[in-house]
PDB file of C-alpha atoms in Angstrom:
ATOM      1  CA  MET A 666      21.244 -45.113  42.823  1.00  0.00           C
ATOM      2  CA  SER A 667      21.602 -42.867  39.819  1.00  0.00           C
ATOM      3  CA  GLU A 668      19.010 -40.211  39.075  1.00  0.00           C
ATOM      4  CA  PRO A 669      16.355 -41.231  36.565  1.00  0.00           C
ATOM      5  CA  GLU A 670      16.916 -39.876  33.103  1.00  0.00           C
ATOM      6  CA  GLU A 671      14.206 -38.075  31.195  1.00  0.00           C
ATOM      7  CA  LYS A 672      13.236 -39.656  27.895  1.00  0.00           C
ATOM      8  CA  ASN A 673      12.562 -38.041  24.576  1.00  0.00           C
ATOM      9  CA  THR A 674      11.280 -39.714  21.444  1.00  0.00           C
ATOM     10  CA  ILE A 675      12.801 -39.831  17.982  1.00  0.00           C
ATOM     11  CA  VAL A 676      10.606 -40.831  15.094  1.00  0.00           C
ATOM     12  CA  GLN A 677      12.178 -43.204  12.555  1.00  0.00           C
ATOM     13  CA  ASN A 678      10.700 -44.594   9.344  1.00  0.00           C
ATOM     14  CA  ILE A 679      11.083 -48.297   8.537  1.00  0.00           C
ATOM     15  CA  SER A 680       9.661 -50.331   5.689  1.00  0.00           C
ATOM     16  CA  ILE A 681       7.386 -53.270   6.344  1.00  0.00           C
ATOM     17  CA  SER A 682       5.528 -55.609   4.035  1.00  0.00           C
ATOM     18  CA  ASP A 683       1.827 -56.034   4.026  1.00  0.00           C
ATOM     19  CA  SER A 684      -0.490 -57.951   1.735  1.00  0.00           C
ATOM     20  CA  VAL A 685      -3.309 -55.940   0.292  1.00  0.00           C
ATOM     21  CA  VAL A 686      -6.092 -57.715  -1.674  1.00  0.00           C
ATOM     22  CA  MET A 687      -4.344 -58.184  -5.053  1.00  0.00           C
ATOM     23  CA  GLY A 688      -0.701 -58.404  -4.120  1.00  0.00           C
ATOM     24  CA  ASN A 689       2.044 -57.415  -1.770  1.00  0.00           C
ATOM     25  CA  VAL A 690       2.436 -53.710  -1.213  1.00  0.00           C
ATOM     26  CA  GLU A 691       5.238 -52.101   0.789  1.00  0.00           C
ATOM     27  CA  ALA A 692       3.929 -49.759   3.466  1.00  0.00           C
ATOM     28  CA  THR A 693       5.731 -47.428   5.787  1.00  0.00           C
ATOM     29  CA  ALA A 694       5.188 -47.379   9.524  1.00  0.00           C
ATOM     30  CA  LYS A 695       6.537 -45.067  12.192  1.00  0.00           C
ATOM     31  CA  VAL A 696       8.301 -46.638  15.146  1.00  0.00           C
ATOM     32  CA  GLU A 697       9.252 -44.574  18.155  1.00  0.00           C
ATOM     33  CA  THR A 698      12.590 -45.242  19.791  1.00  0.00           C
ATOM     34  CA  ILE A 699      13.733 -43.854  23.083  1.00  0.00           C
ATOM     35  CA  SER A 700      16.976 -42.021  23.652  1.00  0.00           C
ATOM     36  CA  PRO A 701      18.130 -40.643  26.990  1.00  0.00           C
ATOM     37  CA  ARG A 702      18.177 -36.920  27.746  1.00  0.00           C
ATOM     38  CA  LYS A 703      20.085 -35.488  30.618  1.00  0.00           C
ATOM     39  CA  LYS A 704      18.068 -34.260  33.503  1.00  0.00           C
ATOM     40  CA  GLY A 705      17.774 -30.490  33.579  1.00  0.00           C
ATOM     41  CA  GLU A 706      17.854 -30.039  29.797  1.00  0.00           C
ATOM     42  CA  PHE A 707      14.968 -28.082  28.286  1.00  0.00           C
ATOM     43  CA  GLU A 708      13.999 -27.142  24.782  1.00  0.00           C
ATOM     44  CA  PRO A 709      14.731 -23.457  24.110  1.00  0.00           C
ATOM     45  CA  VAL A 710      11.705 -21.206  24.404  1.00  0.00           C
ATOM     46  CA  VAL A 711      10.997 -19.290  21.186  1.00  0.00           C
ATOM     47  CA  MET A 712       9.453 -15.870  21.723  1.00  0.00           C
ATOM     48  CA  THR A 713       7.919 -13.978  18.795  1.00  0.00           C
ATOM     49  CA  THR A 714       6.680 -10.886  20.643  1.00  0.00           C
ATOM     50  CA  ASP A 715       7.403  -7.598  18.872  1.00  0.00           C
ATOM     51  CA  ARG A 716       9.880  -5.744  21.053  1.00  0.00           C
ATOM     52  CA  VAL A 717      11.183  -3.275  18.461  1.00  0.00           C
ATOM     53  CA  THR A 718       8.040  -1.223  17.793  1.00  0.00           C
ATOM     54  CA  PRO A 719       7.355  -0.352  21.469  1.00  0.00           C
ATOM     55  CA  ALA A 720      11.011   0.618  21.899  1.00  0.00           C
ATOM     56  CA  ILE A 721      10.922   2.933  18.861  1.00  0.00           C
ATOM     57  CA  LEU A 722       7.672   4.558  19.990  1.00  0.00           C
ATOM     58  CA  GLY A 723       9.068   4.931  23.502  1.00  0.00           C
ATOM     59  CA  LEU A 724      12.126   6.810  22.256  1.00  0.00           C
ATOM     60  CA  LEU A 725       9.996   8.919  19.888  1.00  0.00           C
ATOM     61  CA  PHE A 726       7.588   9.939  22.633  1.00  0.00           C
ATOM     62  CA  LEU A 727      10.462  10.582  25.027  1.00  0.00           C
ATOM     63  CA  ALA A 728      11.926  13.063  22.532  1.00  0.00           C
ATOM     64  CA  GLY A 729       8.479  14.627  22.126  1.00  0.00           C
ATOM     65  CA  ALA A 730       8.153  14.967  25.890  1.00  0.00           C
ATOM     66  CA  GLY A 731      11.459  16.835  26.028  1.00  0.00           C
ATOM     67  CA  LEU A 732      10.399  19.190  23.232  1.00  0.00           C
ATOM     68  CA  MET A 733       6.984  19.918  24.742  1.00  0.00           C
ATOM     69  CA  GLY A 734       8.506  20.396  28.178  1.00  0.00           C
ATOM     70  CA  THR A 735      10.938  22.966  26.786  1.00  0.00           C
ATOM     71  CA  ILE A 736       8.124  24.851  25.013  1.00  0.00           C
ATOM     72  CA  ALA A 737       5.956  24.773  28.138  1.00  0.00           C
ATOM     73  CA  PHE A 738       8.722  26.042  30.414  1.00  0.00           C
ATOM     74  CA  GLY A 739       9.671  28.862  28.040  1.00  0.00           C
ATOM     75  CA  SER A 740       6.052  29.941  27.535  1.00  0.00           C
ATOM     76  CA  LEU A 741       5.286  30.052  31.253  1.00  0.00           C
ATOM     77  CA  GLN A 742       8.490  31.964  31.875  1.00  0.00           C
ATOM     78  CA  VAL A 743       7.476  34.618  29.328  1.00  0.00           C
ATOM     79  CA  HIS A 744       3.964  34.837  30.800  1.00  0.00           C
ATOM     80  CA  PHE A 745       5.192  35.490  34.332  1.00  0.00           C
ATOM     81  CA  THR A 746       8.469  37.371  33.755  1.00  0.00           C
ATOM     82  CA  ASP A 747       8.239  38.806  30.182  1.00  0.00           C
ATOM     83  CA  TYR A 748      10.969  38.586  27.532  1.00  0.00           C
ATOM     84  CA  PRO A 749      14.394  40.003  28.405  1.00  0.00           C
ATOM     85  CA  THR A 750      15.263  43.185  26.518  1.00  0.00           C
ATOM     86  CA  GLU A 751      18.082  41.442  24.659  1.00  0.00           C
ATOM     87  CA  ASN A 752      15.697  38.791  23.323  1.00  0.00           C
ATOM     88  CA  LYS A 753      13.270  41.437  22.100  1.00  0.00           C
ATOM     89  CA  GLU A 754      16.053  43.264  20.280  1.00  0.00           C
ATOM     90  CA  VAL A 755      17.160  40.029  18.617  1.00  0.00           C
ATOM     91  CA  ALA A 756      13.559  39.278  17.587  1.00  0.00           C
ATOM     92  CA  VAL A 757      13.102  42.753  16.091  1.00  0.00           C
ATOM     93  CA  ALA A 758      16.362  42.378  14.172  1.00  0.00           C
ATOM     94  CA  GLY A 759      15.178  39.019  12.831  1.00  0.00           C
ATOM     95  CA  PHE A 760      11.834  40.457  11.717  1.00  0.00           C
ATOM     96  CA  THR A 761      13.607  43.359  10.011  1.00  0.00           C
ATOM     97  CA  THR A 762      15.885  40.938   8.170  1.00  0.00           C
ATOM     98  CA  GLN A 763      12.803  39.121   6.862  1.00  0.00           C
ATOM     99  CA  GLY A 764      11.476  42.392   5.466  1.00  0.00           C
ATOM    100  CA  ALA A 765       9.023  43.237   8.259  1.00  0.00           C
ATOM    101  CA  ASN A 766       8.661  46.879   9.274  1.00  0.00           C
ATOM    102  CA  ILE A 767       8.396  46.848  13.076  1.00  0.00           C
ATOM    103  CA  THR A 768      10.049  48.865  15.831  1.00  0.00           C
ATOM    104  CA  TYR A 769      11.125  47.740  19.258  1.00  0.00           C
ATOM    105  CA  GLU A 770       8.174  49.550  20.873  1.00  0.00           C
ATOM    106  CA  GLU A 771       5.673  47.875  18.546  1.00  0.00           C
ATOM    107  CA  TYR A 772       7.124  44.452  19.242  1.00  0.00           C
ATOM    108  CA  ASP A 773       7.022  45.089  22.987  1.00  0.00           C
ATOM    109  CA  GLN A 774       3.351  46.075  22.691  1.00  0.00           C
ATOM    110  CA  PHE A 775       2.749  42.889  20.690  1.00  0.00           C
ATOM    111  CA  VAL A 776       4.285  40.739  23.440  1.00  0.00           C
ATOM    112  CA  GLN A 777       2.293  42.500  26.153  1.00  0.00           C
ATOM    113  CA  GLU A 778      -0.952  41.899  24.266  1.00  0.00           C
ATOM    114  CA  MET A 779      -0.069  38.221  23.946  1.00  0.00           C
ATOM    115  CA  ARG A 780       0.488  38.078  27.696  1.00  0.00           C
ATOM    116  CA  GLN A 781      -2.822  39.809  28.408  1.00  0.00           C
ATOM    117  CA  GLU A 782      -4.624  37.288  26.213  1.00  0.00           C
ATOM    118  CA  ASN A 783      -3.010  34.529  28.337  1.00  0.00           C
ATOM    119  CA  TYR A 784      -1.489  33.172  25.146  1.00  0.00           C
ATOM    120  CA  PHE A 785       1.739  32.019  26.754  1.00  0.00           C
ATOM    121  CA  MET A 786       0.022  30.612  29.837  1.00  0.00           C
ATOM    122  CA  ILE A 787      -2.367  28.460  27.786  1.00  0.00           C
ATOM    123  CA  ILE A 788       0.475  27.207  25.611  1.00  0.00           C
ATOM    124  CA  GLY A 789       2.533  26.446  28.696  1.00  0.00           C
ATOM    125  CA  GLY A 790      -0.320  24.669  30.471  1.00  0.00           C
ATOM    126  CA  LEU A 791      -1.311  22.479  27.522  1.00  0.00           C
ATOM    127  CA  GLY A 792       2.320  21.842  26.675  1.00  0.00           C
ATOM    128  CA  GLY A 793       3.143  20.839  30.236  1.00  0.00           C
ATOM    129  CA  LEU A 794       0.259  18.360  30.409  1.00  0.00           C
ATOM    130  CA  ALA A 795       1.215  16.965  27.007  1.00  0.00           C
ATOM    131  CA  ALA A 796       4.846  16.611  28.101  1.00  0.00           C
ATOM    132  CA  LEU A 797       3.838  14.654  31.204  1.00  0.00           C
ATOM    133  CA  GLY A 798       1.572  12.409  29.127  1.00  0.00           C
ATOM    134  CA  LEU A 799       4.245  11.763  26.516  1.00  0.00           C
ATOM    135  CA  ALA A 800       6.830  10.991  29.189  1.00  0.00           C
ATOM    136  CA  ALA A 801       4.471   8.537  30.912  1.00  0.00           C
ATOM    137  CA  SER A 802       3.639   6.908  27.578  1.00  0.00           C
ATOM    138  CA  ALA A 803       7.335   6.643  26.704  1.00  0.00           C
ATOM    139  CA  LEU A 804       8.142   4.869  29.968  1.00  0.00           C
ATOM    140  CA  LEU A 805       5.220   2.483  29.465  1.00  0.00           C
ATOM    141  CA  PHE A 806       6.292   1.743  25.893  1.00  0.00           C
ATOM    142  CA  LEU A 807       9.890   1.107  26.924  1.00  0.00           C
ATOM    143  CA  ASN A 808       8.615  -1.361  29.536  1.00  0.00           C
ATOM    144  CA  ARG A 809       6.013  -2.749  27.083  1.00  0.00           C
ATOM    145  CA  ARG A 810       3.084  -2.155  29.401  1.00  0.00           C
ATOM    146  CA  HIS A 811      -0.548  -1.239  28.831  1.00  0.00           C
ATOM    147  CA  PRO A 812      -1.949   1.439  28.597  1.00  0.00           C
ATOM    148  CA  ALA A 813       1.061   2.990  26.834  1.00  0.00           C
ATOM    149  CA  ALA A 814      -0.794   3.548  23.558  1.00  0.00           C
ATOM    150  CA  HIS A 815      -3.880   5.099  25.156  1.00  0.00           C
ATOM    151  CA  VAL A 816      -1.799   7.520  27.227  1.00  0.00           C
ATOM    152  CA  GLY A 817       0.221   8.459  24.144  1.00  0.00           C
ATOM    153  CA  MET A 818      -2.933   9.071  22.094  1.00  0.00           C
ATOM    154  CA  ALA A 819      -4.383  11.355  24.783  1.00  0.00           C
ATOM    155  CA  ALA A 820      -1.102  13.281  25.050  1.00  0.00           C
ATOM    156  CA  ASN A 821      -0.944  13.812  21.295  1.00  0.00           C
ATOM    157  CA  VAL A 822      -4.520  15.110  21.279  1.00  0.00           C
ATOM    158  CA  LEU A 823      -3.354  17.787  23.735  1.00  0.00           C
ATOM    159  CA  VAL A 824      -0.419  18.603  21.463  1.00  0.00           C
ATOM    160  CA  ILE A 825      -2.749  18.966  18.465  1.00  0.00           C
ATOM    161  CA  LEU A 826      -5.073  21.277  20.422  1.00  0.00           C
ATOM    162  CA  GLN A 827      -2.153  23.366  21.611  1.00  0.00           C
ATOM    163  CA  ALA A 828      -0.667  23.658  18.128  1.00  0.00           C
ATOM    164  CA  TRP A 829      -3.986  24.564  16.508  1.00  0.00           C
ATOM    165  CA  TRP A 830      -4.845  27.171  19.149  1.00  0.00           C
ATOM    166  CA  ALA A 831      -1.358  28.686  19.201  1.00  0.00           C
ATOM    167  CA  GLY A 832      -1.128  28.950  15.419  1.00  0.00           C
ATOM    168  CA  SER A 833      -4.572  30.469  14.924  1.00  0.00           C
ATOM    169  CA  VAL A 834      -4.415  33.001  17.778  1.00  0.00           C
ATOM    170  CA  ALA A 835      -0.825  34.040  17.086  1.00  0.00           C
ATOM    171  CA  SER A 836      -1.532  34.615  13.398  1.00  0.00           C
ATOM    172  CA  VAL A 837      -4.507  36.879  14.235  1.00  0.00           C
ATOM    173  CA  ILE A 838      -2.625  38.975  16.799  1.00  0.00           C
ATOM    174  CA  THR A 839       0.525  39.119  14.658  1.00  0.00           C
ATOM    175  CA  ALA A 840      -1.453  40.430  11.679  1.00  0.00           C
ATOM    176  CA  ASP A 841      -2.047  43.702  13.562  1.00  0.00           C
ATOM    177  CA  TYR A 842       1.674  44.279  14.144  1.00  0.00           C
ATOM    178  CA  VAL A 843       3.736  42.244  11.680  1.00  0.00           C
ATOM    179  CA  PRO A 844       1.465  41.168   8.798  1.00  0.00           C
ATOM    180  CA  GLU A 845       4.473  39.885   6.854  1.00  0.00           C
ATOM    181  CA  ILE A 846       5.012  36.962   9.252  1.00  0.00           C
ATOM    182  CA  ALA A 847       1.428  36.227  10.299  1.00  0.00           C
ATOM    183  CA  ASN A 848       1.307  33.227   7.976  1.00  0.00           C
ATOM    184  CA  THR A 849       4.565  31.952   9.468  1.00  0.00           C
ATOM    185  CA  TYR A 850       2.963  31.491  12.877  1.00  0.00           C
ATOM    186  CA  PHE A 851      -0.027  29.760  11.309  1.00  0.00           C
ATOM    187  CA  LEU A 852       2.143  27.380   9.272  1.00  0.00           C
ATOM    188  CA  LEU A 853       4.224  26.546  12.336  1.00  0.00           C
ATOM    189  CA  GLY A 854       1.042  25.565  14.148  1.00  0.00           C
ATOM    190  CA  VAL A 855      -0.089  23.427  11.206  1.00  0.00           C
ATOM    191  CA  PHE A 856       3.268  21.659  10.986  1.00  0.00           C
ATOM    192  CA  HIS A 857       3.257  21.062  14.734  1.00  0.00           C
ATOM    193  CA  ALA A 858      -0.262  19.608  14.570  1.00  0.00           C
ATOM    194  CA  LEU A 859       0.653  17.325  11.653  1.00  0.00           C
ATOM    195  CA  ALA A 860       3.660  15.954  13.532  1.00  0.00           C
ATOM    196  CA  ALA A 861       1.483  15.236  16.561  1.00  0.00           C
ATOM    197  CA  GLY A 862      -1.130  13.654  14.287  1.00  0.00           C
ATOM    198  CA  CYS A 863       1.461  11.232  12.914  1.00  0.00           C
ATOM    199  CA  CYS A 864       2.447  10.255  16.459  1.00  0.00           C
ATOM    200  CA  PHE A 865      -1.248   9.756  17.263  1.00  0.00           C
ATOM    201  CA  ILE A 866      -1.562   7.367  14.303  1.00  0.00           C
ATOM    202  CA  PHE A 867       1.531   5.442  15.411  1.00  0.00           C
ATOM    203  CA  ALA A 868       0.080   5.002  18.897  1.00  0.00           C
ATOM    204  CA  SER A 869      -3.371   4.059  17.599  1.00  0.00           C
ATOM    205  CA  SER A 870      -1.839   1.333  15.413  1.00  0.00           C
ATOM    206  CA  ILE A 871      -0.816  -0.451  18.615  1.00  0.00           C
ATOM    207  CA  VAL A 872      -4.436  -0.473  19.782  1.00  0.00           C
ATOM    208  CA  MET A 873      -6.019  -1.381  16.446  1.00  0.00           C
ATOM    209  CA  THR A 874      -3.784  -4.306  15.419  1.00  0.00           C
ATOM    210  CA  ALA A 875      -3.529  -7.708  17.085  1.00  0.00           C
ATOM    211  CA  ALA A 876       0.268  -7.706  16.810  1.00  0.00           C
ATOM    212  CA  GLY A 877       0.408  -4.286  18.439  1.00  0.00           C
ATOM    213  CA  ARG A 878      -1.807  -5.329  21.331  1.00  0.00           C
ATOM    214  CA  ALA A 879       0.255  -8.485  21.803  1.00  0.00           C
ATOM    215  CA  SER A 880       3.467  -6.454  22.002  1.00  0.00           C
ATOM    216  CA  LEU A 881       2.325  -4.891  25.296  1.00  0.00           C
ATOM    217  CA  ARG A 882       1.614  -6.671  28.559  1.00  0.00           C
ATOM    218  CA  PRO A 883      -1.037  -5.834  31.162  1.00  0.00           C
ATOM    219  CA  TRP A 884       0.191  -3.641  33.985  1.00  0.00           C
ATOM    220  CA  GLY A 885       0.190  -6.359  36.655  1.00  0.00           C
ATOM    221  CA  GLU A 886       1.502  -9.208  34.501  1.00  0.00           C
ATOM    222  CA  PRO A 887       5.131 -10.245  35.079  1.00  0.00           C
ATOM    223  CA  ASP A 888       7.636 -10.306  32.228  1.00  0.00           C
ATOM    224  CA  MET A 889       7.497 -13.980  31.243  1.00  0.00           C
ATOM    225  CA  GLU A 890      10.576 -13.759  29.032  1.00  0.00           C
ATOM    226  CA  ILE A 891      12.769 -12.500  31.859  1.00  0.00           C
ATOM    227  CA  LEU A 892      11.160 -14.980  34.256  1.00  0.00           C
ATOM    228  CA  ALA A 893      11.818 -17.858  31.851  1.00  0.00           C
ATOM    229  CA  SER A 894      15.456 -16.846  31.416  1.00  0.00           C
ATOM    230  CA  ILE A 895      15.893 -16.820  35.191  1.00  0.00           C
ATOM    231  CA  LEU A 896      14.171 -20.141  35.855  1.00  0.00           C
ATOM    232  CA  THR A 897      15.585 -22.090  32.887  1.00  0.00           C
ATOM    233  CA  PRO A 898      18.786 -23.883  33.972  1.00  0.00           C
ATOM    234  CA  HIS A 899      21.787 -23.362  31.727  1.00  0.00           C
ATOM    235  CA  ARG A 900      23.492 -26.333  30.139  1.00  0.00           C
ATOM    236  CA  ASP A 901      26.740 -27.340  31.812  1.00  0.00           C
ATOM    237  CA  ASP A 902      29.282 -28.881  29.423  1.00  0.00           C
ATOM    238  CA  SER A 903      31.026 -30.615  32.323  1.00  0.00           C
ATOM    239  CA  GLU A 904      28.014 -32.904  32.762  1.00  0.00           C
ATOM    240  CA  GLU A 905      28.478 -34.428  29.290  1.00  0.00           C
TER     241      GLU A 905
END
């Protein structure tokens, strides 16, 4: 016995005559006819989930995690081991080129005061936490999982706090040694905070919009698109 064939319906329009009160009027009726469909054939599943935005945010936050990790590592290294002499000489030469009047001894005293104020340690600690948060958010975004946006928002808040604190404190301490570049440190902190603020807005848009929330799946929910592609049998031309 042959396997039963699945049936699908095709709607056709035919004209029929009907008499209506004052004359004959042509009406149209729909008649369903049956045509065979091979067993195992399925209609393609159309998915409209936004996959691009989470991928872009994931790559953006991954780059941010690398940047913050580099800043954190360098700051902690300076706090515990101080700048090498060669780096201090290069920094003094750069300040002199910009028109600042500072000697090597003054710059060394400036660095030591920054270390005593735990400036580098606080920057390194906040930067390290922010880097871990951004990396976790990036991985969640790339896998389109909740709570990627919430983790990213929290990490960017840490970045904003770090940038604001670093810019304000550095500008105050620098003013006592190199007044000519005090505003430079402050503007760097402002720029850093603005960049983190933009990333915070990008992440919050995922939470605040229905399309953004739909683009991420709950942590324990399987990927239905991958599951559907695995379970859906592929059409075999040899069966035709």
